[in-house]
PDB file of C-alpha atoms in Angstrom:
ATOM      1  CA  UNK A1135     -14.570 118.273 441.117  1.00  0.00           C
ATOM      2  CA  UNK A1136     -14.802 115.064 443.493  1.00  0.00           C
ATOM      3  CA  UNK A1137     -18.246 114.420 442.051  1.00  0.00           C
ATOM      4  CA  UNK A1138     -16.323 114.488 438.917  1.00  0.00           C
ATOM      5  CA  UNK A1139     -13.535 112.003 439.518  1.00  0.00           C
ATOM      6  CA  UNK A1140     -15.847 109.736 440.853  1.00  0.00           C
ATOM      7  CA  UNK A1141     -18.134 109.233 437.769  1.00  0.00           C
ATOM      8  CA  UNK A1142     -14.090 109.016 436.366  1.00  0.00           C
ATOM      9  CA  UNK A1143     -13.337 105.959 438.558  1.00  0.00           C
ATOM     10  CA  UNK A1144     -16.635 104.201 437.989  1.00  0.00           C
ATOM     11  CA  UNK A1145     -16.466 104.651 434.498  1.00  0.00           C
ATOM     12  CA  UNK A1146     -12.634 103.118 435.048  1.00  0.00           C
ATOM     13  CA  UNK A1147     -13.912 100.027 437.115  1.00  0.00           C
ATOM     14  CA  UNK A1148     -16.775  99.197 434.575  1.00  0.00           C
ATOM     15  CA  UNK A1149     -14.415  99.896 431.689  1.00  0.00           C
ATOM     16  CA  UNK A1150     -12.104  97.413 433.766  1.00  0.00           C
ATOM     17  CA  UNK A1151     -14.882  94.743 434.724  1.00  0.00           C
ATOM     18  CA  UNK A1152     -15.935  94.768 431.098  1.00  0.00           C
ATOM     19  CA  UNK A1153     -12.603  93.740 429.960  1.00  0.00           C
ATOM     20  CA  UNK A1154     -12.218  91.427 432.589  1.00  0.00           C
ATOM     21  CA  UNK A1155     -15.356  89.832 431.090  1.00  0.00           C
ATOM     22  CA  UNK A1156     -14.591  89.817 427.895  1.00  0.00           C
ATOM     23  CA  UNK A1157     -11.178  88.030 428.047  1.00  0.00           C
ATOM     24  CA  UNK A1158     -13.344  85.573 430.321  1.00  0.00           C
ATOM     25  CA  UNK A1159     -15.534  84.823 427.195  1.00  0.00           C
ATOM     26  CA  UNK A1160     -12.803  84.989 424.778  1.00  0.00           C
ATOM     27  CA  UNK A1161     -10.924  82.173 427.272  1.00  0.00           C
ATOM     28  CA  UNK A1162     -14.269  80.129 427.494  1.00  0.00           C
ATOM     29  CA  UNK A1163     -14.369  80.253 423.349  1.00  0.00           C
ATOM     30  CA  UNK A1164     -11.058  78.857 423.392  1.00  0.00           C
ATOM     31  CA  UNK A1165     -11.738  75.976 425.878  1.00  0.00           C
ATOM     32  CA  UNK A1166     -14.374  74.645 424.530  1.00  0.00           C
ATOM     33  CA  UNK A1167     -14.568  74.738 421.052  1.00  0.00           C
ATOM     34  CA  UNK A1168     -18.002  72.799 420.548  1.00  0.00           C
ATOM     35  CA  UNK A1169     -20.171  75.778 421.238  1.00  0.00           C
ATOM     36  CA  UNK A1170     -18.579  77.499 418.401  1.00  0.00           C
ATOM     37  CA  UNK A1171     -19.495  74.400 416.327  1.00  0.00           C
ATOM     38  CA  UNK A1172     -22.712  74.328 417.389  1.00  0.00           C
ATOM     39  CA  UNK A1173     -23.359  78.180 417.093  1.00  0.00           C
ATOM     40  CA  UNK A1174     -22.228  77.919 413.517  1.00  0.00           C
ATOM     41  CA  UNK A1175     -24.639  74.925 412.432  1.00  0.00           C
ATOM     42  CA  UNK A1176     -27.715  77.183 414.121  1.00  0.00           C
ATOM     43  CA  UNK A1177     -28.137  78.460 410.094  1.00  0.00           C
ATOM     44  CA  UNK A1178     -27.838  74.983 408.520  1.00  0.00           C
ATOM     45  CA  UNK A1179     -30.571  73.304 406.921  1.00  0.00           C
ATOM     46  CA  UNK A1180     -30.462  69.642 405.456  1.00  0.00           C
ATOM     47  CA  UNK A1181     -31.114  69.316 401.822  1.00  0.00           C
ATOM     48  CA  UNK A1182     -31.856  65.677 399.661  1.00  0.00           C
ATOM     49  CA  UNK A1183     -28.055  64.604 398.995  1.00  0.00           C
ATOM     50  CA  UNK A1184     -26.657  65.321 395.828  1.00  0.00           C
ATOM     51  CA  UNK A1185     -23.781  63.858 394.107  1.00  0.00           C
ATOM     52  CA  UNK A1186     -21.226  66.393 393.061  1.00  0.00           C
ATOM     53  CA  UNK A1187     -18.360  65.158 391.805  1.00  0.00           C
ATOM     54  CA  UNK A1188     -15.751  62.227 392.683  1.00  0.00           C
ATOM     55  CA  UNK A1189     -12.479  63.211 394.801  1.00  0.00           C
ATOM     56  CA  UNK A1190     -10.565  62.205 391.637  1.00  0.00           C
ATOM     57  CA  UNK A1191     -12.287  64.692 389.161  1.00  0.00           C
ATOM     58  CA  UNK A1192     -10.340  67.300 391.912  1.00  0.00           C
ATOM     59  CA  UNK A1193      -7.461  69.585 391.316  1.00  0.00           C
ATOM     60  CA  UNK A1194      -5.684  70.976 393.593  1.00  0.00           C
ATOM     61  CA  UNK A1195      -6.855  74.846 394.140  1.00  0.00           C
ATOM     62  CA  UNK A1196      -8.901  74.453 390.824  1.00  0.00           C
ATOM     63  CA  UNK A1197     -12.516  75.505 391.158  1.00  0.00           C
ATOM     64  CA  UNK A1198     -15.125  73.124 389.980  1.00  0.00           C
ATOM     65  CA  UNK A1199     -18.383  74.899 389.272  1.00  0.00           C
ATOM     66  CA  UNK A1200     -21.211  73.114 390.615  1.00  0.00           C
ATOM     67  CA  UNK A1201     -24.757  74.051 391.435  1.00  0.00           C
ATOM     68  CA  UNK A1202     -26.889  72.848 394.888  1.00  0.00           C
ATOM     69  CA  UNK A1203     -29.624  72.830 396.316  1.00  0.00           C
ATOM     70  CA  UNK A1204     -30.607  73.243 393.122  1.00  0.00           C
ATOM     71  CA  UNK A1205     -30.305  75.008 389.237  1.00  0.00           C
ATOM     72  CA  UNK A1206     -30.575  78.356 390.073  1.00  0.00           C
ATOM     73  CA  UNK A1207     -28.080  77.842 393.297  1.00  0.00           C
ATOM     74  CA  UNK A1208     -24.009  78.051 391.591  1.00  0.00           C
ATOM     75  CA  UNK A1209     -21.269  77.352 394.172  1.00  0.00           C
ATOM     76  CA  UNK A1210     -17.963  76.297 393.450  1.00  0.00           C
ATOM     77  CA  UNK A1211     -16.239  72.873 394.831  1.00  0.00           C
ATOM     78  CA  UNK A1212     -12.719  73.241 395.867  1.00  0.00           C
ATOM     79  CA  UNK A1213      -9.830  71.126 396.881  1.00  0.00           C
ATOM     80  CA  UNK A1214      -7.368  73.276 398.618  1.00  0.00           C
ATOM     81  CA  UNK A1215      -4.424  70.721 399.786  1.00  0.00           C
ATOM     82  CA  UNK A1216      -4.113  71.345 403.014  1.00  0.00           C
ATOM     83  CA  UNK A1217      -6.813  70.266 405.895  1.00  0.00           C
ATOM     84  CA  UNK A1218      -9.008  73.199 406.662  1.00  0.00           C
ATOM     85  CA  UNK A1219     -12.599  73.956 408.763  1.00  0.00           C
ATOM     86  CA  UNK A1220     -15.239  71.552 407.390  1.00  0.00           C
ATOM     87  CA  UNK A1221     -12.852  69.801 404.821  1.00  0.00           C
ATOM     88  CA  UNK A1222     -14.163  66.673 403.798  1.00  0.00           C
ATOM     89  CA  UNK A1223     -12.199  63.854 401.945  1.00  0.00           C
ATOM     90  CA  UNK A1224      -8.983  61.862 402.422  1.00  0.00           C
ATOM     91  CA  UNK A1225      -6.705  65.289 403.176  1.00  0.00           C
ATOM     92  CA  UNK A1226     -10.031  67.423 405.184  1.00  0.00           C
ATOM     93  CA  UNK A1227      -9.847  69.762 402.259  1.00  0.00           C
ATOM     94  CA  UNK A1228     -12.701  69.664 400.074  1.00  0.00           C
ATOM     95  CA  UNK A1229     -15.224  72.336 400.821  1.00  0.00           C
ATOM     96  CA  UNK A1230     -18.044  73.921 398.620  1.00  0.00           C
ATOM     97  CA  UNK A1231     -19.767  77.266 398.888  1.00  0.00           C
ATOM     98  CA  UNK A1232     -22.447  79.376 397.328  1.00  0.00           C
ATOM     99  CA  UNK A1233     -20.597  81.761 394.656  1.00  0.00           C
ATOM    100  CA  UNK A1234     -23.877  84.518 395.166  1.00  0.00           C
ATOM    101  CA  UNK A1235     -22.092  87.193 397.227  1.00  0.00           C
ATOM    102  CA  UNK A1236     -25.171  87.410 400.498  1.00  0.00           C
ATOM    103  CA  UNK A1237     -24.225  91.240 400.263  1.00  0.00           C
ATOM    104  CA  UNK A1238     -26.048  91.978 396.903  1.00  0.00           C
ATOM    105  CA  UNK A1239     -25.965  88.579 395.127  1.00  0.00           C
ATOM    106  CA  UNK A1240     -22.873  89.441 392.720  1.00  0.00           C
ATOM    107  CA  UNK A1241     -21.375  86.045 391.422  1.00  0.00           C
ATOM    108  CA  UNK A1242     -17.847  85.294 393.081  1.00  0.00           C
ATOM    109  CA  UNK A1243     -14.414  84.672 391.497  1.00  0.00           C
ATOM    110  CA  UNK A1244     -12.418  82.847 392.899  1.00  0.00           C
ATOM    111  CA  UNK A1245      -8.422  83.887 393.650  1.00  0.00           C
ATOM    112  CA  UNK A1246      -5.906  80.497 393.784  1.00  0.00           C
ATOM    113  CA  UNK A1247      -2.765  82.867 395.341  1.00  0.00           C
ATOM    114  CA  UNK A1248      -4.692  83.257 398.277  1.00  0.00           C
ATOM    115  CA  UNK A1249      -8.293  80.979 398.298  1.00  0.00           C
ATOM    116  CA  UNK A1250     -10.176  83.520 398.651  1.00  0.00           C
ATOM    117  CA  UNK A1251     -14.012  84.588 396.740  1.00  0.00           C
ATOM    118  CA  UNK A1252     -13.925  87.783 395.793  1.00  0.00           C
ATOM    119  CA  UNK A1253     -17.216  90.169 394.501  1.00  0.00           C
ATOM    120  CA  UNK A1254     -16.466  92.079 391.840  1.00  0.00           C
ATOM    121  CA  UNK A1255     -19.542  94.743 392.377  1.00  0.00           C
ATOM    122  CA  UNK A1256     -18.483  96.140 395.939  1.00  0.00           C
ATOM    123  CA  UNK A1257     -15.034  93.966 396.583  1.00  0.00           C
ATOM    124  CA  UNK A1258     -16.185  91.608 399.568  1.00  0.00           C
ATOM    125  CA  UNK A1259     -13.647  88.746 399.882  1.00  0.00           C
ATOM    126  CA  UNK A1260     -14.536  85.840 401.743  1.00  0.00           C
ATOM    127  CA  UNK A1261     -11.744  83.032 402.873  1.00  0.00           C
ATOM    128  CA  UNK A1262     -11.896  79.471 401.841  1.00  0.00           C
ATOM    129  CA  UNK A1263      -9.084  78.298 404.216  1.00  0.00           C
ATOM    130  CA  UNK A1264     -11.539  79.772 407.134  1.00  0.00           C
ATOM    131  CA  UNK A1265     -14.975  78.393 406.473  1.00  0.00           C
ATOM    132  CA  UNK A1266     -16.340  81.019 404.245  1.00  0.00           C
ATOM    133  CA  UNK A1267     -15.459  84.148 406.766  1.00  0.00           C
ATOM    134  CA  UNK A1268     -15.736  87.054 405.102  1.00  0.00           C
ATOM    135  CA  UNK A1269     -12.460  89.305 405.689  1.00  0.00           C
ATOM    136  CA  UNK A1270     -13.477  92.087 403.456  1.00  0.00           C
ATOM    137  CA  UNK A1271     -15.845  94.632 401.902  1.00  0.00           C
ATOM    138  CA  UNK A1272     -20.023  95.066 402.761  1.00  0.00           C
ATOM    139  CA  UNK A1273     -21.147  91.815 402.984  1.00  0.00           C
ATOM    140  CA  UNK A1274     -22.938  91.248 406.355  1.00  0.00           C
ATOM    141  CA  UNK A1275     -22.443  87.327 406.849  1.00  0.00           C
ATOM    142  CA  UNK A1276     -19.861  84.735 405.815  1.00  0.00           C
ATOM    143  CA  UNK A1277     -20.333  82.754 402.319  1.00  0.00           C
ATOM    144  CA  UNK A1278     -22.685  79.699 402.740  1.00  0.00           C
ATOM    145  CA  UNK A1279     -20.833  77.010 403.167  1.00  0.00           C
ATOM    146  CA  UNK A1280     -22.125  73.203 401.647  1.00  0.00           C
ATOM    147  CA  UNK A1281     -22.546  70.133 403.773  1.00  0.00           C
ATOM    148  CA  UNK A1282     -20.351  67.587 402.294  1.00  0.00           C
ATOM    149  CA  UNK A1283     -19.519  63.786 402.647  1.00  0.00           C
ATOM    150  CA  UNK A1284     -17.256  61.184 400.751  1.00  0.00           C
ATOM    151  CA  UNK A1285     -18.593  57.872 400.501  1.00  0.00           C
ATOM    152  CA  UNK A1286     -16.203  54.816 400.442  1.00  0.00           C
ATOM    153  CA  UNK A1287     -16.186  54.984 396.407  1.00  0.00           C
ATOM    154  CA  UNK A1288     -15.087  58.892 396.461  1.00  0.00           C
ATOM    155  CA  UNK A1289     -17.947  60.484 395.257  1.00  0.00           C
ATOM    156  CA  UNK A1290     -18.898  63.916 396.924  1.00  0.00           C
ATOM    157  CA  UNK A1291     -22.507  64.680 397.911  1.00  0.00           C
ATOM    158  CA  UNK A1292     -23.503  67.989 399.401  1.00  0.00           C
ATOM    159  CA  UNK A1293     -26.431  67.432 402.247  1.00  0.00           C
ATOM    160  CA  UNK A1294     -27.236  70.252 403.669  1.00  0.00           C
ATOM    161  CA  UNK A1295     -26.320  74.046 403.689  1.00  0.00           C
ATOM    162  CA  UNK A1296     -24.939  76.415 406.632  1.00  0.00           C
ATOM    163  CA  UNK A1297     -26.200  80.118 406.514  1.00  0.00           C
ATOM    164  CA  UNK A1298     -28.889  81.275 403.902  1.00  0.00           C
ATOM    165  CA  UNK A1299     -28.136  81.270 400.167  1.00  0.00           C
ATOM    166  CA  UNK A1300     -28.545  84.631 398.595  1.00  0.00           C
ATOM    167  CA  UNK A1301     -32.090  86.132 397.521  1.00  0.00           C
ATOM    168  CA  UNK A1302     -33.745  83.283 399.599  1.00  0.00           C
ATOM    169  CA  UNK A1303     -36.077  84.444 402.398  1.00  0.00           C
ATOM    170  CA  UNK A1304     -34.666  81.327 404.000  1.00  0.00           C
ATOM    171  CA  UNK A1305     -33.164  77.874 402.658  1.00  0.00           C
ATOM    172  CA  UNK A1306     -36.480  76.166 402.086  1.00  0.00           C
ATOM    173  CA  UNK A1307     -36.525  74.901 398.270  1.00  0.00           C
ATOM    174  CA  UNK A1308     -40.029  75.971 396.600  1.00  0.00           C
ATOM    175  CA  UNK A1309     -41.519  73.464 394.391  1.00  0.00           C
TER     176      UNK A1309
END
């Protein structure tokens, strides 16, 4: 039996360490929020810039369909009203995504009550408040999310695209 409650307590003290460790990273996350910035631009690659739209064509949490990198890419441009992760504009809240769901390339709806993208083939919902994060369903990765920039007259342009599009072996435009 001692040999017993030994392997107990070591399993207890690496259990414990592990947690220790853990809430160590967690606390690091928190403290210095640039390597999550950086981790999350590891995916993105830089496109020609492409004019979208002008901040004033913009409703509030009305989807304008757009397409980028190119034709056979749809996303959706959205001003939300409130300043959210990798907002653009006067208020920080225009973002664009890719409407292909990455789980099996379903095209997205999108919900105004509460901003999210929603599949209708296997019900993955992704948040638009939160960058794209996925907080439901079989999708393996969060919703590409478009590089944007407003220039001093308004106009939107899209430059570049964070995680890979859907049906793309990467984010490499074939001529």
């Amino acid at each position: 039996m001692k040999k017993c409650n030994r392997l107990v307590e070591v399993g207890r003290r690496q259990f414990l360490r592990g947690g220790v460790m853990g809430a160590a990273g967690a606390a690091a996350a928190t403290v210095f929020p640039a390597h999550q910035a950086q981790a999350r631009s590891l995916a993105r690659v830089e496109y020609p810039a492409d004019r979208l739209a002008n901040v004033a064509d913009l409703v509030v949490n009305e989807p304008m369909d757009i397409t980028y990198p190119d034709e056979d890419s749809p996303g959706v441009l959205l001003k939300l009203g409130t300043a959210v992760q990798g907002g653009v504009g006067p208020d920080g809240d225009i973002v664009a995504y890719s409407v292909l769901c990455p789980h099996k390339g379903w095209l997205l709806t999108y919900n105004p009550g509460d901003m999210t993208l929603n599949c209708p083939g296997h019900f993955s919902r992704f948040d638009c408040e939160a960058g794209g994060q996925q907080t439901w369903g079989h999708a393996t990765q969060n919703l590409p999310q478009f590089e944007l920039r407003v220039d001093d007259g308004g106009d939107i342009y899209a430059e570049g695209v964070d995680e890979l599009i859907y049906g793309r072996l990467s984010n490499v435009i074939e001529a």
